[in-house]
PDB file of C-alpha atoms in Angstrom:
ATOM      1  CA  UNK A  23      -9.413 -41.456  66.678  1.00 46.00           C
ATOM      2  CA  UNK A  24      -6.876 -41.550  69.782  1.00 47.00           C
ATOM      3  CA  UNK A  25      -8.169 -41.233  72.884  1.00 51.00           C
ATOM      4  CA  UNK A  26      -6.960 -41.188  76.721  1.00 54.00           C
ATOM      5  CA  UNK A  27      -8.711 -43.872  78.984  1.00 56.00           C
ATOM      6  CA  UNK A  28      -8.744 -43.728  82.763  1.00 61.00           C
ATOM      7  CA  UNK A  29      -7.589 -46.998  83.914  1.00 65.00           C
ATOM      8  CA  UNK A  30      -8.571 -46.146  87.367  1.00 76.00           C
ATOM      9  CA  UNK A  31     -12.050 -45.907  86.525  1.00 81.00           C
ATOM     10  CA  UNK A  32     -11.685 -49.283  84.521  1.00 82.00           C
ATOM     11  CA  UNK A  33     -10.419 -50.916  87.607  1.00 87.00           C
ATOM     12  CA  UNK A  34     -12.393 -49.759  89.706  1.00 89.00           C
ATOM     13  CA  UNK A  35     -15.545 -51.493  87.798  1.00 92.00           C
ATOM     14  CA  UNK A  36     -13.488 -54.813  87.392  1.00 92.00           C
ATOM     15  CA  UNK A  37     -12.924 -54.823  91.013  1.00 94.00           C
ATOM     16  CA  UNK A  38     -16.625 -54.264  91.698  1.00 95.00           C
ATOM     17  CA  UNK A  39     -17.681 -56.774  89.153  1.00 96.00           C
ATOM     18  CA  UNK A  40     -15.095 -59.714  89.923  1.00 95.00           C
ATOM     19  CA  UNK A  41     -17.028 -62.578  88.604  1.00 96.00           C
ATOM     20  CA  UNK A  42     -18.571 -63.989  85.510  1.00 96.00           C
ATOM     21  CA  UNK A  43     -21.637 -65.066  84.230  1.00 96.00           C
ATOM     22  CA  UNK A  44     -21.481 -68.279  82.788  1.00 96.00           C
ATOM     23  CA  UNK A  45     -23.512 -70.567  80.702  1.00 95.00           C
ATOM     24  CA  UNK A  46     -24.831 -74.103  81.815  1.00 96.00           C
ATOM     25  CA  UNK A  47     -26.821 -76.693  80.366  1.00 95.00           C
ATOM     26  CA  UNK A  48     -30.123 -77.645  81.861  1.00 95.00           C
ATOM     27  CA  UNK A  49     -31.355 -81.004  82.635  1.00 95.00           C
ATOM     28  CA  UNK A  50     -34.647 -82.779  83.400  1.00 92.00           C
ATOM     29  CA  UNK A  51     -35.349 -85.711  85.336  1.00 92.00           C
ATOM     30  CA  UNK A  52     -32.965 -88.203  86.126  1.00 89.00           C
ATOM     31  CA  UNK A  53     -30.427 -86.261  83.733  1.00 88.00           C
ATOM     32  CA  UNK A  54     -32.320 -85.976  80.822  1.00 94.00           C
ATOM     33  CA  UNK A  55     -31.280 -83.349  78.106  1.00 93.00           C
ATOM     34  CA  UNK A  56     -33.098 -80.334  77.200  1.00 95.00           C
ATOM     35  CA  UNK A  57     -32.232 -77.453  74.791  1.00 94.00           C
ATOM     36  CA  UNK A  58     -32.273 -74.890  77.766  1.00 95.00           C
ATOM     37  CA  UNK A  59     -29.060 -73.309  79.351  1.00 96.00           C
ATOM     38  CA  UNK A  60     -29.171 -71.332  82.549  1.00 96.00           C
ATOM     39  CA  UNK A  61     -27.074 -68.185  83.546  1.00 96.00           C
ATOM     40  CA  UNK A  62     -25.027 -68.596  87.135  1.00 97.00           C
ATOM     41  CA  UNK A  63     -22.799 -66.162  88.857  1.00 97.00           C
ATOM     42  CA  UNK A  64     -19.307 -67.906  89.012  1.00 96.00           C
ATOM     43  CA  UNK A  65     -18.594 -66.555  92.777  1.00 95.00           C
ATOM     44  CA  UNK A  66     -21.859 -67.573  94.076  1.00 95.00           C
ATOM     45  CA  UNK A  67     -23.722 -69.474  92.027  1.00 95.00           C
ATOM     46  CA  UNK A  68     -26.819 -67.451  91.753  1.00 95.00           C
ATOM     47  CA  UNK A  69     -29.201 -67.787  88.921  1.00 95.00           C
ATOM     48  CA  UNK A  70     -28.912 -64.932  86.604  1.00 95.00           C
ATOM     49  CA  UNK A  71     -32.101 -63.545  84.542  1.00 89.00           C
ATOM     50  CA  UNK A  72     -35.640 -64.871  84.749  1.00 86.00           C
ATOM     51  CA  UNK A  73     -35.849 -67.296  81.994  1.00 91.00           C
ATOM     52  CA  UNK A  74     -33.444 -69.878  80.110  1.00 93.00           C
ATOM     53  CA  UNK A  75     -31.683 -69.040  77.184  1.00 93.00           C
ATOM     54  CA  UNK A  76     -30.387 -71.312  74.311  1.00 92.00           C
ATOM     55  CA  UNK A  77     -26.994 -72.513  73.303  1.00 91.00           C
ATOM     56  CA  UNK A  78     -26.692 -69.770  70.733  1.00 89.00           C
ATOM     57  CA  UNK A  79     -26.905 -66.927  73.430  1.00 89.00           C
ATOM     58  CA  UNK A  80     -23.519 -65.434  74.257  1.00 89.00           C
ATOM     59  CA  UNK A  81     -23.383 -63.932  77.753  1.00 91.00           C
ATOM     60  CA  UNK A  82     -21.497 -60.251  77.605  1.00 91.00           C
ATOM     61  CA  UNK A  83     -18.507 -59.990  80.107  1.00 91.00           C
ATOM     62  CA  UNK A  84     -17.245 -57.343  82.451  1.00 93.00           C
ATOM     63  CA  UNK A  85     -14.780 -56.540  79.756  1.00 91.00           C
ATOM     64  CA  UNK A  86     -17.805 -55.184  77.466  1.00 91.00           C
ATOM     65  CA  UNK A  87     -19.175 -53.189  80.533  1.00 93.00           C
ATOM     66  CA  UNK A  88     -15.716 -51.375  81.042  1.00 91.00           C
ATOM     67  CA  UNK A  89     -15.661 -50.654  77.305  1.00 90.00           C
ATOM     68  CA  UNK A  90     -18.876 -48.979  77.543  1.00 91.00           C
ATOM     69  CA  UNK A  91     -17.461 -46.989  80.826  1.00 92.00           C
ATOM     70  CA  UNK A  92     -14.374 -46.246  79.177  1.00 90.00           C
ATOM     71  CA  UNK A  93     -16.021 -44.898  76.340  1.00 89.00           C
ATOM     72  CA  UNK A  94     -18.533 -42.519  78.340  1.00 90.00           C
ATOM     73  CA  UNK A  95     -15.330 -41.405  80.344  1.00 87.00           C
ATOM     74  CA  UNK A  96     -13.673 -40.433  76.918  1.00 85.00           C
ATOM     75  CA  UNK A  97     -16.766 -38.412  75.930  1.00 83.00           C
ATOM     76  CA  UNK A  98     -16.674 -36.603  79.162  1.00 82.00           C
ATOM     77  CA  UNK A  99     -12.861 -36.066  79.166  1.00 78.00           C
ATOM     78  CA  UNK A 100     -12.419 -38.508  81.775  1.00 77.00           C
ATOM     79  CA  UNK A 101     -14.025 -36.495  84.355  1.00 79.00           C
ATOM     80  CA  UNK A 102     -15.970 -39.100  85.570  1.00 83.00           C
ATOM     81  CA  UNK A 103     -16.786 -40.940  88.795  1.00 85.00           C
ATOM     82  CA  UNK A 104     -18.726 -44.382  88.890  1.00 89.00           C
ATOM     83  CA  UNK A 105     -20.990 -46.414  91.020  1.00 90.00           C
ATOM     84  CA  UNK A 106     -21.683 -50.138  90.261  1.00 94.00           C
ATOM     85  CA  UNK A 107     -24.788 -52.469  90.867  1.00 94.00           C
ATOM     86  CA  UNK A 108     -25.789 -55.711  89.586  1.00 94.00           C
ATOM     87  CA  UNK A 109     -29.161 -57.302  89.450  1.00 91.00           C
ATOM     88  CA  UNK A 110     -29.735 -59.642  86.857  1.00 91.00           C
ATOM     89  CA  UNK A 111     -27.192 -57.402  84.999  1.00 93.00           C
ATOM     90  CA  UNK A 112     -24.510 -54.714  85.076  1.00 95.00           C
ATOM     91  CA  UNK A 113     -25.705 -51.374  86.262  1.00 94.00           C
ATOM     92  CA  UNK A 114     -23.202 -48.446  85.870  1.00 94.00           C
ATOM     93  CA  UNK A 115     -24.238 -44.936  87.408  1.00 92.00           C
ATOM     94  CA  UNK A 116     -21.870 -42.643  85.895  1.00 90.00           C
ATOM     95  CA  UNK A 117     -21.473 -39.001  87.133  1.00 86.00           C
ATOM     96  CA  UNK A 118     -19.436 -36.425  85.150  1.00 80.00           C
ATOM     97  CA  UNK A 119     -18.196 -33.251  87.075  1.00 68.00           C
ATOM     98  CA  UNK A 120     -20.393 -30.688  88.487  1.00 65.00           C
ATOM     99  CA  UNK A 121     -19.082 -28.315  85.995  1.00 65.00           C
ATOM    100  CA  UNK A 122     -22.141 -29.166  84.013  1.00 63.00           C
ATOM    101  CA  UNK A 123     -24.281 -27.859  86.721  1.00 69.00           C
ATOM    102  CA  UNK A 124     -27.365 -25.972  86.083  1.00 74.00           C
ATOM    103  CA  UNK A 125     -29.304 -23.784  88.659  1.00 75.00           C
ATOM    104  CA  UNK A 126     -33.045 -23.694  88.142  1.00 74.00           C
ATOM    105  CA  UNK A 127     -33.684 -21.791  91.686  1.00 70.00           C
ATOM    106  CA  UNK A 128     -31.358 -19.964  94.092  1.00 60.00           C
ATOM    107  CA  UNK A 129     -32.236 -18.923  97.554  1.00 52.00           C
ATOM    108  CA  UNK A 130     -29.967 -15.794  97.114  1.00 52.00           C
ATOM    109  CA  UNK A 131     -30.521 -14.660  93.720  1.00 44.00           C
ATOM    110  CA  UNK A 132     -34.274 -15.833  92.449  1.00 42.00           C
ATOM    111  CA  UNK A 133     -33.365 -14.438  88.950  1.00 42.00           C
ATOM    112  CA  UNK A 134     -30.876 -17.041  88.607  1.00 38.00           C
ATOM    113  CA  UNK A 135     -33.584 -19.373  86.834  1.00 36.00           C
ATOM    114  CA  UNK A 136     -32.332 -20.766  83.762  1.00 29.00           C
ATOM    115  CA  UNK A 137     -28.884 -19.080  83.769  1.00 33.00           C
ATOM    116  CA  UNK A 138     -26.029 -21.384  82.627  1.00 36.00           C
ATOM    117  CA  UNK A 139     -23.748 -24.168  83.670  1.00 33.00           C
ATOM    118  CA  UNK A 140     -20.324 -23.922  85.865  1.00 36.00           C
ATOM    119  CA  UNK A 141     -22.497 -22.129  88.621  1.00 34.00           C
ATOM    120  CA  UNK A 142     -21.120 -24.068  91.806  1.00 38.00           C
ATOM    121  CA  UNK A 143     -18.796 -26.515  92.399  1.00 38.00           C
ATOM    122  CA  UNK A 144     -20.040 -27.531  96.049  1.00 43.00           C
ATOM    123  CA  UNK A 145     -23.418 -28.916  96.903  1.00 42.00           C
ATOM    124  CA  UNK A 146     -25.742 -25.996  98.389  1.00 46.00           C
ATOM    125  CA  UNK A 147     -29.132 -26.854  99.133  1.00 47.00           C
ATOM    126  CA  UNK A 148     -30.026 -23.007  99.019  1.00 59.00           C
ATOM    127  CA  UNK A 149     -29.974 -23.731  95.262  1.00 76.00           C
ATOM    128  CA  UNK A 150     -32.227 -25.851  93.335  1.00 86.00           C
ATOM    129  CA  UNK A 151     -29.628 -27.072  91.089  1.00 86.00           C
ATOM    130  CA  UNK A 152     -28.946 -30.300  88.450  1.00 89.00           C
ATOM    131  CA  UNK A 153     -25.983 -31.801  86.602  1.00 86.00           C
ATOM    132  CA  UNK A 154     -26.055 -34.781  83.870  1.00 89.00           C
ATOM    133  CA  UNK A 155     -25.974 -38.569  85.305  1.00 90.00           C
ATOM    134  CA  UNK A 156     -25.455 -41.258  82.887  1.00 91.00           C
ATOM    135  CA  UNK A 157     -26.939 -44.923  83.709  1.00 93.00           C
ATOM    136  CA  UNK A 158     -25.595 -47.950  81.729  1.00 94.00           C
ATOM    137  CA  UNK A 159     -27.642 -51.235  81.752  1.00 93.00           C
ATOM    138  CA  UNK A 160     -26.049 -54.177  80.532  1.00 93.00           C
ATOM    139  CA  UNK A 161     -28.750 -56.915  81.194  1.00 91.00           C
ATOM    140  CA  UNK A 162     -28.682 -60.373  80.407  1.00 91.00           C
ATOM    141  CA  UNK A 163     -32.478 -60.599  79.073  1.00 83.00           C
ATOM    142  CA  UNK A 164     -31.483 -60.813  75.726  1.00 77.00           C
ATOM    143  CA  UNK A 165     -31.776 -57.141  74.809  1.00 80.00           C
ATOM    144  CA  UNK A 166     -29.350 -54.617  73.898  1.00 82.00           C
ATOM    145  CA  UNK A 167     -27.165 -52.491  75.914  1.00 91.00           C
ATOM    146  CA  UNK A 168     -28.345 -49.137  77.039  1.00 92.00           C
ATOM    147  CA  UNK A 169     -27.186 -46.261  78.101  1.00 93.00           C
ATOM    148  CA  UNK A 170     -29.425 -42.985  79.343  1.00 93.00           C
ATOM    149  CA  UNK A 171     -28.387 -39.574  80.617  1.00 92.00           C
ATOM    150  CA  UNK A 172     -30.698 -37.652  83.221  1.00 92.00           C
ATOM    151  CA  UNK A 173     -30.156 -35.409  85.961  1.00 92.00           C
ATOM    152  CA  UNK A 174     -29.290 -35.673  89.410  1.00 91.00           C
ATOM    153  CA  UNK A 175     -31.076 -33.147  91.815  1.00 90.00           C
ATOM    154  CA  UNK A 176     -28.926 -31.963  94.668  1.00 84.00           C
ATOM    155  CA  UNK A 177     -31.914 -30.767  96.533  1.00 85.00           C
ATOM    156  CA  UNK A 178     -33.559 -34.028  96.890  1.00 86.00           C
ATOM    157  CA  UNK A 179     -30.935 -36.244  95.595  1.00 87.00           C
ATOM    158  CA  UNK A 180     -33.265 -37.429  92.875  1.00 89.00           C
ATOM    159  CA  UNK A 181     -31.830 -39.164  89.519  1.00 91.00           C
ATOM    160  CA  UNK A 182     -34.287 -39.002  86.972  1.00 93.00           C
ATOM    161  CA  UNK A 183     -34.205 -40.397  83.379  1.00 93.00           C
ATOM    162  CA  UNK A 184     -36.751 -37.856  81.416  1.00 92.00           C
ATOM    163  CA  UNK A 185     -38.400 -40.306  78.335  1.00 89.00           C
ATOM    164  CA  UNK A 186     -39.900 -37.210  77.077  1.00 90.00           C
ATOM    165  CA  UNK A 187     -36.419 -36.340  75.598  1.00 91.00           C
ATOM    166  CA  UNK A 188     -35.801 -39.072  73.189  1.00 88.00           C
ATOM    167  CA  UNK A 189     -32.434 -38.169  72.514  1.00 88.00           C
ATOM    168  CA  UNK A 190     -31.470 -39.143  76.074  1.00 90.00           C
ATOM    169  CA  UNK A 191     -31.714 -42.890  75.691  1.00 92.00           C
ATOM    170  CA  UNK A 192     -29.452 -45.130  73.252  1.00 91.00           C
ATOM    171  CA  UNK A 193     -29.214 -48.780  72.528  1.00 90.00           C
ATOM    172  CA  UNK A 194     -26.025 -50.398  71.734  1.00 89.00           C
ATOM    173  CA  UNK A 195     -25.864 -53.619  70.060  1.00 82.00           C
ATOM    174  CA  UNK A 196     -24.895 -56.533  71.745  1.00 75.00           C
ATOM    175  CA  UNK A 197     -21.947 -58.064  69.732  1.00 71.00           C
ATOM    176  CA  UNK A 198     -18.418 -59.835  70.834  1.00 67.00           C
ATOM    177  CA  UNK A 199     -15.457 -57.605  71.737  1.00 70.00           C
ATOM    178  CA  UNK A 200     -16.968 -54.279  72.082  1.00 76.00           C
ATOM    179  CA  UNK A 201     -13.303 -52.625  72.850  1.00 75.00           C
ATOM    180  CA  UNK A 202     -12.654 -52.951  69.259  1.00 77.00           C
ATOM    181  CA  UNK A 203     -15.423 -50.690  68.519  1.00 81.00           C
ATOM    182  CA  UNK A 204     -14.377 -47.776  70.795  1.00 81.00           C
ATOM    183  CA  UNK A 205     -14.467 -45.062  68.451  1.00 84.00           C
ATOM    184  CA  UNK A 206     -18.136 -45.523  67.519  1.00 87.00           C
ATOM    185  CA  UNK A 207     -19.035 -46.304  71.319  1.00 89.00           C
ATOM    186  CA  UNK A 208     -17.699 -42.577  72.160  1.00 88.00           C
ATOM    187  CA  UNK A 209     -19.490 -40.871  69.312  1.00 90.00           C
ATOM    188  CA  UNK A 210     -22.273 -42.662  71.004  1.00 90.00           C
ATOM    189  CA  UNK A 211     -21.662 -41.225  74.358  1.00 90.00           C
ATOM    190  CA  UNK A 212     -20.857 -38.005  72.979  1.00 89.00           C
ATOM    191  CA  UNK A 213     -24.620 -37.802  71.279  1.00 90.00           C
ATOM    192  CA  UNK A 214     -25.554 -38.376  74.938  1.00 89.00           C
ATOM    193  CA  UNK A 215     -23.779 -35.562  76.324  1.00 87.00           C
ATOM    194  CA  UNK A 216     -24.992 -33.522  73.602  1.00 89.00           C
ATOM    195  CA  UNK A 217     -28.430 -34.286  74.692  1.00 90.00           C
ATOM    196  CA  UNK A 218     -28.091 -32.555  78.030  1.00 89.00           C
ATOM    197  CA  UNK A 219     -28.935 -29.115  76.057  1.00 89.00           C
ATOM    198  CA  UNK A 220     -32.326 -30.768  75.191  1.00 92.00           C
ATOM    199  CA  UNK A 221     -32.763 -32.270  79.326  1.00 92.00           C
ATOM    200  CA  UNK A 222     -32.272 -28.480  80.012  1.00 90.00           C
ATOM    201  CA  UNK A 223     -34.969 -27.238  77.736  1.00 92.00           C
ATOM    202  CA  UNK A 224     -37.592 -29.382  78.793  1.00 94.00           C
ATOM    203  CA  UNK A 225     -36.426 -28.292  82.753  1.00 93.00           C
ATOM    204  CA  UNK A 226     -36.878 -24.853  81.783  1.00 92.00           C
ATOM    205  CA  UNK A 227     -40.275 -25.428  80.154  1.00 94.00           C
ATOM    206  CA  UNK A 228     -41.300 -27.102  83.383  1.00 95.00           C
ATOM    207  CA  UNK A 229     -39.844 -24.178  86.069  1.00 93.00           C
ATOM    208  CA  UNK A 230     -42.070 -21.833  83.666  1.00 93.00           C
ATOM    209  CA  UNK A 231     -45.309 -23.820  84.301  1.00 95.00           C
ATOM    210  CA  UNK A 232     -47.712 -23.469  87.447  1.00 94.00           C
ATOM    211  CA  UNK A 233     -49.989 -26.233  88.342  1.00 95.00           C
ATOM    212  CA  UNK A 234     -52.107 -27.236  91.371  1.00 95.00           C
ATOM    213  CA  UNK A 235     -50.243 -29.761  93.476  1.00 95.00           C
ATOM    214  CA  UNK A 236     -53.787 -31.111  95.026  1.00 94.00           C
ATOM    215  CA  UNK A 237     -55.407 -31.149  91.681  1.00 95.00           C
ATOM    216  CA  UNK A 238     -52.456 -32.925  90.145  1.00 97.00           C
ATOM    217  CA  UNK A 239     -52.171 -35.872  92.771  1.00 96.00           C
ATOM    218  CA  UNK A 240     -55.658 -36.612  92.110  1.00 95.00           C
ATOM    219  CA  UNK A 241     -54.988 -36.661  88.551  1.00 96.00           C
ATOM    220  CA  UNK A 242     -52.319 -39.520  89.209  1.00 96.00           C
ATOM    221  CA  UNK A 243     -53.733 -41.485  91.779  1.00 95.00           C
ATOM    222  CA  UNK A 244     -57.416 -40.927  91.627  1.00 94.00           C
ATOM    223  CA  UNK A 245     -59.456 -40.448  95.111  1.00 93.00           C
ATOM    224  CA  UNK A 246     -60.808 -43.750  97.132  1.00 91.00           C
ATOM    225  CA  UNK A 247     -64.162 -44.533  96.342  1.00 91.00           C
ATOM    226  CA  UNK A 248     -66.842 -43.658  98.264  1.00 89.00           C
ATOM    227  CA  UNK A 249     -67.152 -47.613  99.558  1.00 90.00           C
ATOM    228  CA  UNK A 250     -63.214 -48.269 100.079  1.00 89.00           C
ATOM    229  CA  UNK A 251     -62.140 -49.530 103.379  1.00 93.00           C
ATOM    230  CA  UNK A 252     -60.106 -48.040 105.924  1.00 92.00           C
ATOM    231  CA  UNK A 253     -56.952 -49.166 104.669  1.00 93.00           C
ATOM    232  CA  UNK A 254     -57.345 -48.072 101.324  1.00 93.00           C
ATOM    233  CA  UNK A 255     -58.026 -44.506 102.719  1.00 94.00           C
ATOM    234  CA  UNK A 256     -55.168 -45.127 104.970  1.00 94.00           C
ATOM    235  CA  UNK A 257     -52.820 -45.660 101.983  1.00 93.00           C
ATOM    236  CA  UNK A 258     -53.917 -43.092  99.785  1.00 95.00           C
ATOM    237  CA  UNK A 259     -53.761 -40.508 102.714  1.00 95.00           C
ATOM    238  CA  UNK A 260     -50.386 -41.516 103.713  1.00 95.00           C
ATOM    239  CA  UNK A 261     -49.319 -41.462 100.045  1.00 95.00           C
ATOM    240  CA  UNK A 262     -50.380 -37.690  99.919  1.00 95.00           C
ATOM    241  CA  UNK A 263     -48.985 -36.714 103.236  1.00 95.00           C
ATOM    242  CA  UNK A 264     -45.582 -38.285 102.105  1.00 95.00           C
ATOM    243  CA  UNK A 265     -45.627 -36.436  98.741  1.00 96.00           C
ATOM    244  CA  UNK A 266     -46.698 -32.790 100.245  1.00 95.00           C
ATOM    245  CA  UNK A 267     -44.048 -33.246 103.229  1.00 94.00           C
ATOM    246  CA  UNK A 268     -41.299 -33.930 100.373  1.00 94.00           C
ATOM    247  CA  UNK A 269     -42.513 -31.001  98.692  1.00 93.00           C
ATOM    248  CA  UNK A 270     -42.561 -28.954 101.742  1.00 91.00           C
ATOM    249  CA  UNK A 271     -38.615 -29.641 102.650  1.00 91.00           C
ATOM    250  CA  UNK A 272     -37.692 -28.763  99.507  1.00 91.00           C
ATOM    251  CA  UNK A 273     -39.505 -25.550  99.138  1.00 90.00           C
ATOM    252  CA  UNK A 274     -38.322 -24.709 102.535  1.00 88.00           C
ATOM    253  CA  UNK A 275     -34.705 -25.357 101.651  1.00 86.00           C
ATOM    254  CA  UNK A 276     -34.381 -23.125  98.834  1.00 85.00           C
ATOM    255  CA  UNK A 277     -36.433 -20.514 100.859  1.00 84.00           C
ATOM    256  CA  UNK A 278     -39.939 -20.557  98.969  1.00 86.00           C
ATOM    257  CA  UNK A 279     -42.880 -20.021 101.140  1.00 86.00           C
ATOM    258  CA  UNK A 280     -44.893 -22.912 102.713  1.00 84.00           C
ATOM    259  CA  UNK A 281     -47.994 -24.249 100.820  1.00 84.00           C
ATOM    260  CA  UNK A 282     -51.514 -23.982 102.487  1.00 79.00           C
ATOM    261  CA  UNK A 283     -55.020 -22.836 101.134  1.00 76.00           C
ATOM    262  CA  UNK A 284     -54.254 -19.119 100.902  1.00 75.00           C
ATOM    263  CA  UNK A 285     -51.627 -20.003  98.160  1.00 72.00           C
ATOM    264  CA  UNK A 286     -53.827 -22.389  96.579  1.00 79.00           C
ATOM    265  CA  UNK A 287     -51.263 -25.118  96.650  1.00 90.00           C
ATOM    266  CA  UNK A 288     -49.856 -23.902  93.466  1.00 93.00           C
ATOM    267  CA  UNK A 289     -46.075 -24.901  92.858  1.00 94.00           C
ATOM    268  CA  UNK A 290     -44.050 -25.127  89.391  1.00 94.00           C
ATOM    269  CA  UNK A 291     -44.627 -28.225  87.067  1.00 96.00           C
ATOM    270  CA  UNK A 292     -40.543 -28.451  88.056  1.00 96.00           C
ATOM    271  CA  UNK A 293     -41.406 -29.200  91.713  1.00 95.00           C
ATOM    272  CA  UNK A 294     -44.237 -31.333  91.155  1.00 97.00           C
ATOM    273  CA  UNK A 295     -42.253 -33.765  88.813  1.00 97.00           C
ATOM    274  CA  UNK A 296     -39.796 -34.013  91.450  1.00 95.00           C
ATOM    275  CA  UNK A 297     -42.023 -34.546  94.457  1.00 96.00           C
ATOM    276  CA  UNK A 298     -43.960 -37.388  92.741  1.00 96.00           C
ATOM    277  CA  UNK A 299     -40.247 -38.787  91.383  1.00 95.00           C
ATOM    278  CA  UNK A 300     -38.623 -38.450  94.812  1.00 94.00           C
ATOM    279  CA  UNK A 301     -41.543 -39.892  96.424  1.00 95.00           C
ATOM    280  CA  UNK A 302     -41.279 -43.301  94.406  1.00 93.00           C
ATOM    281  CA  UNK A 303     -37.648 -43.339  94.349  1.00 92.00           C
ATOM    282  CA  UNK A 304     -37.311 -42.633  98.213  1.00 91.00           C
ATOM    283  CA  UNK A 305     -40.442 -42.995 100.229  1.00 90.00           C
ATOM    284  CA  UNK A 306     -42.620 -45.465  98.308  1.00 87.00           C
ATOM    285  CA  UNK A 307     -42.979 -49.073  99.784  1.00 81.00           C
ATOM    286  CA  UNK A 308     -40.476 -51.131  98.092  1.00 70.00           C
ATOM    287  CA  UNK A 309     -41.006 -54.674  97.273  1.00 64.00           C
ATOM    288  CA  UNK A 310     -38.541 -57.409  98.697  1.00 60.00           C
ATOM    289  CA  UNK A 311     -35.197 -57.245  97.143  1.00 59.00           C
ATOM    290  CA  UNK A 312     -35.582 -53.613  96.123  1.00 62.00           C
ATOM    291  CA  UNK A 313     -34.226 -51.883  99.078  1.00 69.00           C
ATOM    292  CA  UNK A 314     -31.062 -50.669  98.055  1.00 81.00           C
ATOM    293  CA  UNK A 315     -30.349 -46.787  96.749  1.00 82.00           C
ATOM    294  CA  UNK A 316     -29.448 -48.272  93.278  1.00 85.00           C
ATOM    295  CA  UNK A 317     -32.450 -50.464  93.246  1.00 86.00           C
ATOM    296  CA  UNK A 318     -34.856 -47.691  94.045  1.00 86.00           C
ATOM    297  CA  UNK A 319     -33.232 -45.786  90.934  1.00 87.00           C
ATOM    298  CA  UNK A 320     -34.095 -48.436  88.323  1.00 85.00           C
ATOM    299  CA  UNK A 321     -37.744 -48.988  89.993  1.00 86.00           C
ATOM    300  CA  UNK A 322     -38.167 -45.104  89.566  1.00 88.00           C
ATOM    301  CA  UNK A 323     -36.679 -45.047  86.097  1.00 87.00           C
ATOM    302  CA  UNK A 324     -39.444 -47.359  84.929  1.00 86.00           C
ATOM    303  CA  UNK A 325     -42.169 -46.541  87.133  1.00 91.00           C
ATOM    304  CA  UNK A 326     -45.591 -46.044  85.242  1.00 94.00           C
ATOM    305  CA  UNK A 327     -46.792 -43.229  87.538  1.00 95.00           C
ATOM    306  CA  UNK A 328     -43.581 -41.467  86.995  1.00 95.00           C
ATOM    307  CA  UNK A 329     -43.620 -41.649  83.440  1.00 95.00           C
ATOM    308  CA  UNK A 330     -47.096 -40.274  83.110  1.00 96.00           C
ATOM    309  CA  UNK A 331     -46.539 -37.421  85.651  1.00 96.00           C
ATOM    310  CA  UNK A 332     -43.940 -36.452  83.482  1.00 96.00           C
ATOM    311  CA  UNK A 333     -46.035 -36.587  80.290  1.00 95.00           C
ATOM    312  CA  UNK A 334     -48.707 -34.578  81.750  1.00 96.00           C
ATOM    313  CA  UNK A 335     -46.965 -31.812  83.459  1.00 96.00           C
ATOM    314  CA  UNK A 336     -45.232 -31.223  79.971  1.00 95.00           C
ATOM    315  CA  UNK A 337     -48.892 -31.040  78.488  1.00 93.00           C
ATOM    316  CA  UNK A 338     -49.203 -28.282  80.813  1.00 90.00           C
TER     317      UNK A 338
END
């Protein structure tokens, strides 16, 4: 297979990850030898990973990451942009062009629900629209490389990986010199690109279902016990308030009526999912070290409540 590689993307990734992860033996007291090794960044000496490795472990390289990004670019005709992040491994957010955009709801044309792609090339929050995003993960935890396709939603800047769509995540075996296997890698990312159709069908299903938002929040988070303390009650009320405020802002932007008792707090399952996912990604209190936008994306992608929300709503 003859493919054209966009060297500008590779050069950006190499520049962002301009260090190596090296393996060094770990010693006991008084220099005592051990069978264990540690991983360290070459630029600042920071420990990588949460456990030791053996002498057989071979850390992946920046070139391996670039091979994955190049393969993703080739699958999307080299029309991509990238953001990078390092947290005990390499993460790359790959954004194809907005030609793949799908409109869910439009203020100007409410009947635009479920229309095809290539609707609009500029960000317009009067439309509830999504387009595909790839997340490449190359960690140092002994697991295979992974790549997932999810959606980026303009309205709230959510990036969500739909775990219910099995074709949306693939694993790639960690072998030496990935660049020699470019044909296979490109095929893998092409299959991810094709799964966008499956994701779109799930989104259509969610947009066609109506749920009561107040009941849904209680299903996910429960309610404080009758003997709950003031702090627990305050935390619960603040969470509910933040979720409803996020939902209200998004409905206002696309021209939908505001929620109140007279409307029964009814919303589409699509709105409900994004309200919960958006709350976890953007609003929920984050633990130390998870303050950046990319860290919040990583956290939300594996959050148990977000996964349960998706599962509950798809059963409606």
